[in-house]
Amino acid sequence: MPLRAMEQDFHEDFKGWLYNQSTAEEVITLFNVKTRDCRRIHALDPMWLVNCSNKDIECLFFNKIIYNEPDKVQAQEYQKIVNVCFAKYINSGRYWEMKFRDLELEEFLKKERRSERFKKIKEKVVRRARWKLAWPETNQTPIKSQENKIPRWSKARDGDPEYRKWWNETGRPQRRRMLEERKEERRRKARDRRRNRKAH
């Protein structure tokens, strides 16, 4: 439950606190002797007092809330919260050692692990899709057999303007060059075989 941030360390200027029947809220009266400034802190919900500092909780605990007899039940709700905070050492400066804190951390770690798992799955799917669609090979190809593979025109990507541009500028000239190199390699091997036969 989100709680309102309360003013901290007001105990030095504390004069008293009471339950206001007309507004259904508690009012803390403060007075600064040096500046002669008087002001008030209003709280509509007793749980807001949980966000007070430790010294402020002590101040409210030892100085009981003022109320009219018809408002006793409502006023005591504020006092009960202060009593519990004082007894259990609950205040704005303390990290609560409660089970729900561990549950929040566990849920956060679950989300992080789930996010990492989805990220790995996405990367795997992208790599598989690129392989199936026969994307143009690059110099970063880790597989040696793929690096020496002669590029072919893919009918599946006939409508892709980027692929067509790559084919006209890089793919087709590379294919012609590699075919010529392989033809020349076969010729060289044939010459070597003939030369070896004559030598024997």
PDB file of C-alpha atoms in Angstrom:
ATOM      1  CA  MET A   1       0.000   0.000   0.000  1.00  0.00           C
ATOM      2  CA  PRO A   2       1.581   3.324  -0.975  1.00  0.00           C
ATOM      3  CA  LEU A   3       1.990   5.692   1.988  1.00  0.00           C
ATOM      4  CA  ARG A   4       2.391   9.424   2.010  1.00  0.00           C
ATOM      5  CA  ALA A   5       5.837  10.777   2.840  1.00  0.00           C
ATOM      6  CA  MET A   6       5.779  12.469   6.244  1.00  0.00           C
ATOM      7  CA  GLU A   7       7.916  15.345   7.427  1.00  0.00           C
ATOM      8  CA  GLN A   8      10.955  14.062   9.289  1.00  0.00           C
ATOM      9  CA  ASP A   9      12.356  15.064  12.703  1.00  0.00           C
ATOM     10  CA  PHE A  10       9.644  17.476  13.734  1.00  0.00           C
ATOM     11  CA  HIS A  11       9.937  16.420  17.403  1.00  0.00           C
ATOM     12  CA  GLU A  12      12.028  19.455  18.343  1.00  0.00           C
ATOM     13  CA  ASP A  13       9.178  21.828  17.446  1.00  0.00           C
ATOM     14  CA  PHE A  14       6.395  19.523  18.706  1.00  0.00           C
ATOM     15  CA  LYS A  15       3.716  21.117  20.888  1.00  0.00           C
ATOM     16  CA  GLY A  16       0.897  18.580  20.747  1.00  0.00           C
ATOM     17  CA  TRP A  17      -1.405  16.578  18.512  1.00  0.00           C
ATOM     18  CA  LEU A  18      -5.145  16.070  18.449  1.00  0.00           C
ATOM     19  CA  TYR A  19      -7.965  14.498  16.477  1.00  0.00           C
ATOM     20  CA  ASN A  20     -10.005  17.022  14.477  1.00  0.00           C
ATOM     21  CA  GLN A  21     -13.625  15.911  14.342  1.00  0.00           C
ATOM     22  CA  SER A  22     -14.647  18.340  11.593  1.00  0.00           C
ATOM     23  CA  THR A  23     -12.015  17.119   9.096  1.00  0.00           C
ATOM     24  CA  ALA A  24     -11.650  13.533  10.431  1.00  0.00           C
ATOM     25  CA  GLU A  25      -7.874  13.802  10.615  1.00  0.00           C
ATOM     26  CA  GLU A  26      -5.136  14.114  13.174  1.00  0.00           C
ATOM     27  CA  VAL A  27      -3.298  17.431  13.450  1.00  0.00           C
ATOM     28  CA  ILE A  28       0.229  17.817  14.803  1.00  0.00           C
ATOM     29  CA  THR A  29       1.017  21.341  15.991  1.00  0.00           C
ATOM     30  CA  LEU A  30       4.590  22.615  15.683  1.00  0.00           C
ATOM     31  CA  PHE A  31       6.125  25.837  16.963  1.00  0.00           C
ATOM     32  CA  ASN A  32       9.671  27.035  16.307  1.00  0.00           C
ATOM     33  CA  VAL A  33      10.905  29.208  19.156  1.00  0.00           C
ATOM     34  CA  LYS A  34      13.651  30.872  17.123  1.00  0.00           C
ATOM     35  CA  THR A  35      11.583  31.849  14.101  1.00  0.00           C
ATOM     36  CA  ARG A  36       8.267  32.125  16.015  1.00  0.00           C
ATOM     37  CA  ASP A  37       6.757  30.080  13.175  1.00  0.00           C
ATOM     38  CA  CYS A  38       3.698  27.974  13.939  1.00  0.00           C
ATOM     39  CA  ARG A  39       2.518  25.296  11.535  1.00  0.00           C
ATOM     40  CA  ARG A  40       0.595  22.028  11.428  1.00  0.00           C
ATOM     41  CA  ILE A  41       0.971  18.560   9.924  1.00  0.00           C
ATOM     42  CA  HIS A  42      -2.260  16.854   8.838  1.00  0.00           C
ATOM     43  CA  ALA A  43      -2.715  13.101   8.431  1.00  0.00           C
ATOM     44  CA  LEU A  44      -5.925  11.620   7.045  1.00  0.00           C
ATOM     45  CA  ASP A  45      -4.850   8.019   7.551  1.00  0.00           C
ATOM     46  CA  PRO A  46      -3.259   6.535  10.695  1.00  0.00           C
ATOM     47  CA  MET A  47      -0.896   4.457   8.518  1.00  0.00           C
ATOM     48  CA  TRP A  48       0.819   7.626   7.351  1.00  0.00           C
ATOM     49  CA  LEU A  49       2.458   7.813  10.783  1.00  0.00           C
ATOM     50  CA  VAL A  50       4.501   4.712   9.905  1.00  0.00           C
ATOM     51  CA  ASN A  51       6.680   6.996   7.776  1.00  0.00           C
ATOM     52  CA  CYS A  52       7.705   9.177  10.716  1.00  0.00           C
ATOM     53  CA  SER A  53      11.273   9.077  11.996  1.00  0.00           C
ATOM     54  CA  ASN A  54      12.203   7.118  15.130  1.00  0.00           C
ATOM     55  CA  LYS A  55      12.464  10.279  17.273  1.00  0.00           C
ATOM     56  CA  ASP A  56       9.081  11.489  16.019  1.00  0.00           C
ATOM     57  CA  ILE A  57       7.493   8.123  16.894  1.00  0.00           C
ATOM     58  CA  GLU A  58       8.923   8.366  20.403  1.00  0.00           C
ATOM     59  CA  CYS A  59       7.582  11.912  20.728  1.00  0.00           C
ATOM     60  CA  LEU A  60       4.054  10.861  19.667  1.00  0.00           C
ATOM     61  CA  PHE A  61       4.189   7.804  21.934  1.00  0.00           C
ATOM     62  CA  PHE A  62       5.048   9.713  25.101  1.00  0.00           C
ATOM     63  CA  ASN A  63       2.716  12.623  24.249  1.00  0.00           C
ATOM     64  CA  LYS A  64      -0.694  10.993  23.808  1.00  0.00           C
ATOM     65  CA  ILE A  65      -3.190  12.281  21.283  1.00  0.00           C
ATOM     66  CA  ILE A  66      -5.850  14.741  22.457  1.00  0.00           C
ATOM     67  CA  TYR A  67      -9.501  14.088  21.531  1.00  0.00           C
ATOM     68  CA  ASN A  68     -13.074  14.659  22.586  1.00  0.00           C
ATOM     69  CA  GLU A  69     -14.884  11.720  24.169  1.00  0.00           C
ATOM     70  CA  PRO A  70     -17.173  11.089  21.135  1.00  0.00           C
ATOM     71  CA  ASP A  71     -14.064  10.798  18.949  1.00  0.00           C
ATOM     72  CA  LYS A  72     -12.227   8.322  21.191  1.00  0.00           C
ATOM     73  CA  VAL A  73     -12.493   5.340  18.825  1.00  0.00           C
ATOM     74  CA  GLN A  74     -11.149   7.216  15.800  1.00  0.00           C
ATOM     75  CA  ALA A  75      -8.427   9.005  17.762  1.00  0.00           C
ATOM     76  CA  GLN A  76      -7.219   5.762  19.318  1.00  0.00           C
ATOM     77  CA  GLU A  77      -6.599   4.352  15.833  1.00  0.00           C
ATOM     78  CA  TYR A  78      -3.814   6.899  15.423  1.00  0.00           C
ATOM     79  CA  GLN A  79      -2.454   6.209  18.891  1.00  0.00           C
ATOM     80  CA  LYS A  80      -2.480   2.428  18.320  1.00  0.00           C
ATOM     81  CA  ILE A  81      -0.372   2.800  15.178  1.00  0.00           C
ATOM     82  CA  VAL A  82       2.162   4.903  17.098  1.00  0.00           C
ATOM     83  CA  ASN A  83       2.219   2.354  19.950  1.00  0.00           C
ATOM     84  CA  VAL A  84       2.901  -0.517  17.539  1.00  0.00           C
ATOM     85  CA  CYS A  85       5.617   1.457  15.727  1.00  0.00           C
ATOM     86  CA  PHE A  86       7.270   2.276  19.051  1.00  0.00           C
ATOM     87  CA  ALA A  87       7.086  -1.324  20.323  1.00  0.00           C
ATOM     88  CA  LYS A  88       8.235  -2.972  17.065  1.00  0.00           C
ATOM     89  CA  TYR A  89      10.769  -0.273  16.154  1.00  0.00           C
ATOM     90  CA  ILE A  90       8.993   0.587  12.907  1.00  0.00           C
ATOM     91  CA  ASN A  91       9.889   3.937  11.353  1.00  0.00           C
ATOM     92  CA  SER A  92      10.983   5.569   8.110  1.00  0.00           C
ATOM     93  CA  GLY A  93      14.676   4.935   8.761  1.00  0.00           C
ATOM     94  CA  ARG A  94      14.441   1.170   9.162  1.00  0.00           C
ATOM     95  CA  TYR A  95      14.250  -1.524   6.486  1.00  0.00           C
ATOM     96  CA  TRP A  96      11.512  -3.844   7.660  1.00  0.00           C
ATOM     97  CA  GLU A  97      12.704  -7.402   8.126  1.00  0.00           C
ATOM     98  CA  MET A  98       9.503  -9.075   7.046  1.00  0.00           C
ATOM     99  CA  LYS A  99       8.646 -11.995   4.835  1.00  0.00           C
ATOM    100  CA  PHE A 100       7.066  -9.885   2.098  1.00  0.00           C
ATOM    101  CA  ARG A 101      10.439  -8.182   1.497  1.00  0.00           C
ATOM    102  CA  ASP A 102      11.971 -11.546   0.590  1.00  0.00           C
ATOM    103  CA  LEU A 103       8.962 -12.359  -1.586  1.00  0.00           C
ATOM    104  CA  GLU A 104       9.357  -9.063  -3.462  1.00  0.00           C
ATOM    105  CA  LEU A 105      13.044  -9.819  -4.075  1.00  0.00           C
ATOM    106  CA  GLU A 106      12.227 -13.351  -5.237  1.00  0.00           C
ATOM    107  CA  GLU A 107       9.582 -12.065  -7.676  1.00  0.00           C
ATOM    108  CA  PHE A 108      12.027  -9.484  -9.016  1.00  0.00           C
ATOM    109  CA  LEU A 109      14.682 -12.155  -9.618  1.00  0.00           C
ATOM    110  CA  LYS A 110      12.092 -14.358 -11.340  1.00  0.00           C
ATOM    111  CA  LYS A 111      11.243 -11.550 -13.741  1.00  0.00           C
ATOM    112  CA  GLU A 112      14.937 -10.946 -14.442  1.00  0.00           C
ATOM    113  CA  ARG A 113      15.574 -14.631 -15.156  1.00  0.00           C
ATOM    114  CA  ARG A 114      12.455 -14.810 -17.340  1.00  0.00           C
ATOM    115  CA  SER A 115      13.585 -11.742 -19.272  1.00  0.00           C
ATOM    116  CA  GLU A 116      17.053 -13.250 -19.849  1.00  0.00           C
ATOM    117  CA  ARG A 117      15.517 -16.535 -21.003  1.00  0.00           C
ATOM    118  CA  PHE A 118      13.208 -14.792 -23.482  1.00  0.00           C
ATOM    119  CA  LYS A 119      16.148 -12.755 -24.777  1.00  0.00           C
ATOM    120  CA  LYS A 120      18.178 -15.923 -25.468  1.00  0.00           C
ATOM    121  CA  ILE A 121      15.198 -17.576 -27.172  1.00  0.00           C
ATOM    122  CA  LYS A 122      14.695 -14.509 -29.356  1.00  0.00           C
ATOM    123  CA  GLU A 123      18.357 -14.483 -30.397  1.00  0.00           C
ATOM    124  CA  LYS A 124      18.194 -18.193 -31.217  1.00  0.00           C
ATOM    125  CA  VAL A 125      15.049 -17.728 -33.340  1.00  0.00           C
ATOM    126  CA  VAL A 126      16.645 -14.819 -35.231  1.00  0.00           C
ATOM    127  CA  ARG A 127      19.781 -16.873 -35.989  1.00  0.00           C
ATOM    128  CA  ARG A 128      17.680 -19.810 -37.190  1.00  0.00           C
ATOM    129  CA  ALA A 129      15.511 -17.531 -39.356  1.00  0.00           C
ATOM    130  CA  ARG A 130      18.549 -15.956 -40.992  1.00  0.00           C
ATOM    131  CA  TRP A 131      19.958 -19.391 -41.783  1.00  0.00           C
ATOM    132  CA  LYS A 132      16.673 -20.656 -43.272  1.00  0.00           C
ATOM    133  CA  LEU A 133      16.167 -17.539 -45.397  1.00  0.00           C
ATOM    134  CA  ALA A 134      19.686 -17.872 -46.806  1.00  0.00           C
ATOM    135  CA  TRP A 135      20.843 -14.387 -45.942  1.00  0.00           C
ATOM    136  CA  PRO A 136      23.955 -13.162 -47.791  1.00  0.00           C
ATOM    137  CA  GLU A 137      27.064 -14.510 -46.136  1.00  0.00           C
ATOM    138  CA  THR A 138      29.550 -12.062 -44.678  1.00  0.00           C
ATOM    139  CA  ASN A 139      33.192 -12.175 -43.626  1.00  0.00           C
ATOM    140  CA  GLN A 140      32.035 -12.708 -40.037  1.00  0.00           C
ATOM    141  CA  THR A 141      30.576 -16.139 -40.853  1.00  0.00           C
ATOM    142  CA  PRO A 142      32.024 -18.504 -38.236  1.00  0.00           C
ATOM    143  CA  ILE A 143      31.583 -21.666 -40.356  1.00  0.00           C
ATOM    144  CA  LYS A 144      34.400 -22.167 -42.851  1.00  0.00           C
ATOM    145  CA  SER A 145      32.229 -24.172 -45.260  1.00  0.00           C
ATOM    146  CA  GLN A 146      29.764 -21.288 -45.330  1.00  0.00           C
ATOM    147  CA  GLU A 147      32.515 -18.767 -46.025  1.00  0.00           C
ATOM    148  CA  ASN A 148      33.546 -20.693 -49.198  1.00  0.00           C
ATOM    149  CA  LYS A 149      29.981 -21.308 -50.323  1.00  0.00           C
ATOM    150  CA  ILE A 150      29.115 -19.947 -53.751  1.00  0.00           C
ATOM    151  CA  PRO A 151      26.145 -17.533 -53.417  1.00  0.00           C
ATOM    152  CA  ARG A 152      22.973 -18.398 -55.296  1.00  0.00           C
ATOM    153  CA  TRP A 153      19.907 -16.406 -56.222  1.00  0.00           C
ATOM    154  CA  SER A 154      17.094 -17.073 -53.760  1.00  0.00           C
ATOM    155  CA  LYS A 155      13.597 -17.119 -55.229  1.00  0.00           C
ATOM    156  CA  ALA A 156      12.157 -16.824 -51.741  1.00  0.00           C
ATOM    157  CA  ARG A 157      13.648 -13.308 -51.474  1.00  0.00           C
ATOM    158  CA  ASP A 158      12.902 -12.189 -55.020  1.00  0.00           C
ATOM    159  CA  GLY A 159      10.696  -9.342 -53.787  1.00  0.00           C
ATOM    160  CA  ASP A 160      13.216  -7.982 -51.294  1.00  0.00           C
ATOM    161  CA  PRO A 161      14.779  -4.798 -52.759  1.00  0.00           C
ATOM    162  CA  GLU A 162      17.760  -4.938 -50.376  1.00  0.00           C
ATOM    163  CA  TYR A 163      18.491  -8.536 -51.338  1.00  0.00           C
ATOM    164  CA  ARG A 164      18.149  -7.716 -55.043  1.00  0.00           C
ATOM    165  CA  LYS A 165      20.569  -4.790 -54.615  1.00  0.00           C
ATOM    166  CA  TRP A 166      23.045  -7.021 -52.793  1.00  0.00           C
ATOM    167  CA  TRP A 167      22.779  -9.659 -55.539  1.00  0.00           C
ATOM    168  CA  ASN A 168      23.401  -7.186 -58.364  1.00  0.00           C
ATOM    169  CA  GLU A 169      26.279  -5.389 -56.638  1.00  0.00           C
ATOM    170  CA  THR A 170      27.982  -8.181 -54.680  1.00  0.00           C
ATOM    171  CA  GLY A 171      26.359 -11.583 -54.978  1.00  0.00           C
ATOM    172  CA  ARG A 172      26.444 -12.073 -58.775  1.00  0.00           C
ATOM    173  CA  PRO A 173      30.050 -10.805 -59.278  1.00  0.00           C
ATOM    174  CA  GLN A 174      31.187 -12.919 -56.328  1.00  0.00           C
ATOM    175  CA  ARG A 175      29.474 -15.999 -57.789  1.00  0.00           C
ATOM    176  CA  ARG A 176      31.151 -15.482 -61.185  1.00  0.00           C
ATOM    177  CA  ARG A 177      34.523 -14.965 -59.556  1.00  0.00           C
ATOM    178  CA  MET A 178      34.238 -18.041 -57.358  1.00  0.00           C
ATOM    179  CA  LEU A 179      33.062 -20.221 -60.276  1.00  0.00           C
ATOM    180  CA  GLU A 180      36.012 -19.039 -62.350  1.00  0.00           C
ATOM    181  CA  GLU A 181      38.387 -19.762 -59.458  1.00  0.00           C
ATOM    182  CA  ARG A 182      37.040 -23.280 -59.068  1.00  0.00           C
ATOM    183  CA  LYS A 183      37.287 -23.902 -62.805  1.00  0.00           C
ATOM    184  CA  GLU A 184      40.870 -22.731 -62.749  1.00  0.00           C
ATOM    185  CA  GLU A 185      41.541 -24.961 -59.734  1.00  0.00           C
ATOM    186  CA  ARG A 186      40.193 -28.012 -61.605  1.00  0.00           C
ATOM    187  CA  ARG A 187      42.385 -27.166 -64.599  1.00  0.00           C
ATOM    188  CA  ARG A 188      45.467 -26.912 -62.395  1.00  0.00           C
ATOM    189  CA  LYS A 189      44.751 -30.256 -60.766  1.00  0.00           C
ATOM    190  CA  ALA A 190      44.235 -31.869 -64.198  1.00  0.00           C
ATOM    191  CA  ARG A 191      47.595 -30.487 -65.378  1.00  0.00           C
ATOM    192  CA  ASP A 192      49.275 -31.817 -62.250  1.00  0.00           C
ATOM    193  CA  ARG A 193      47.814 -35.276 -62.786  1.00  0.00           C
ATOM    194  CA  ARG A 194      48.995 -35.373 -66.402  1.00  0.00           C
ATOM    195  CA  ARG A 195      52.451 -34.191 -65.348  1.00  0.00           C
ATOM    196  CA  ASN A 196      52.661 -36.902 -62.679  1.00  0.00           C
ATOM    197  CA  ARG A 197      51.652 -39.643 -65.149  1.00  0.00           C
ATOM    198  CA  LYS A 198      54.383 -38.562 -67.609  1.00  0.00           C
ATOM    199  CA  ALA A 199      56.951 -38.544 -64.822  1.00  0.00           C
ATOM    200  CA  HIS A 200      56.170 -42.176 -63.976  1.00  0.00           C
TER     201      HIS A 200
END
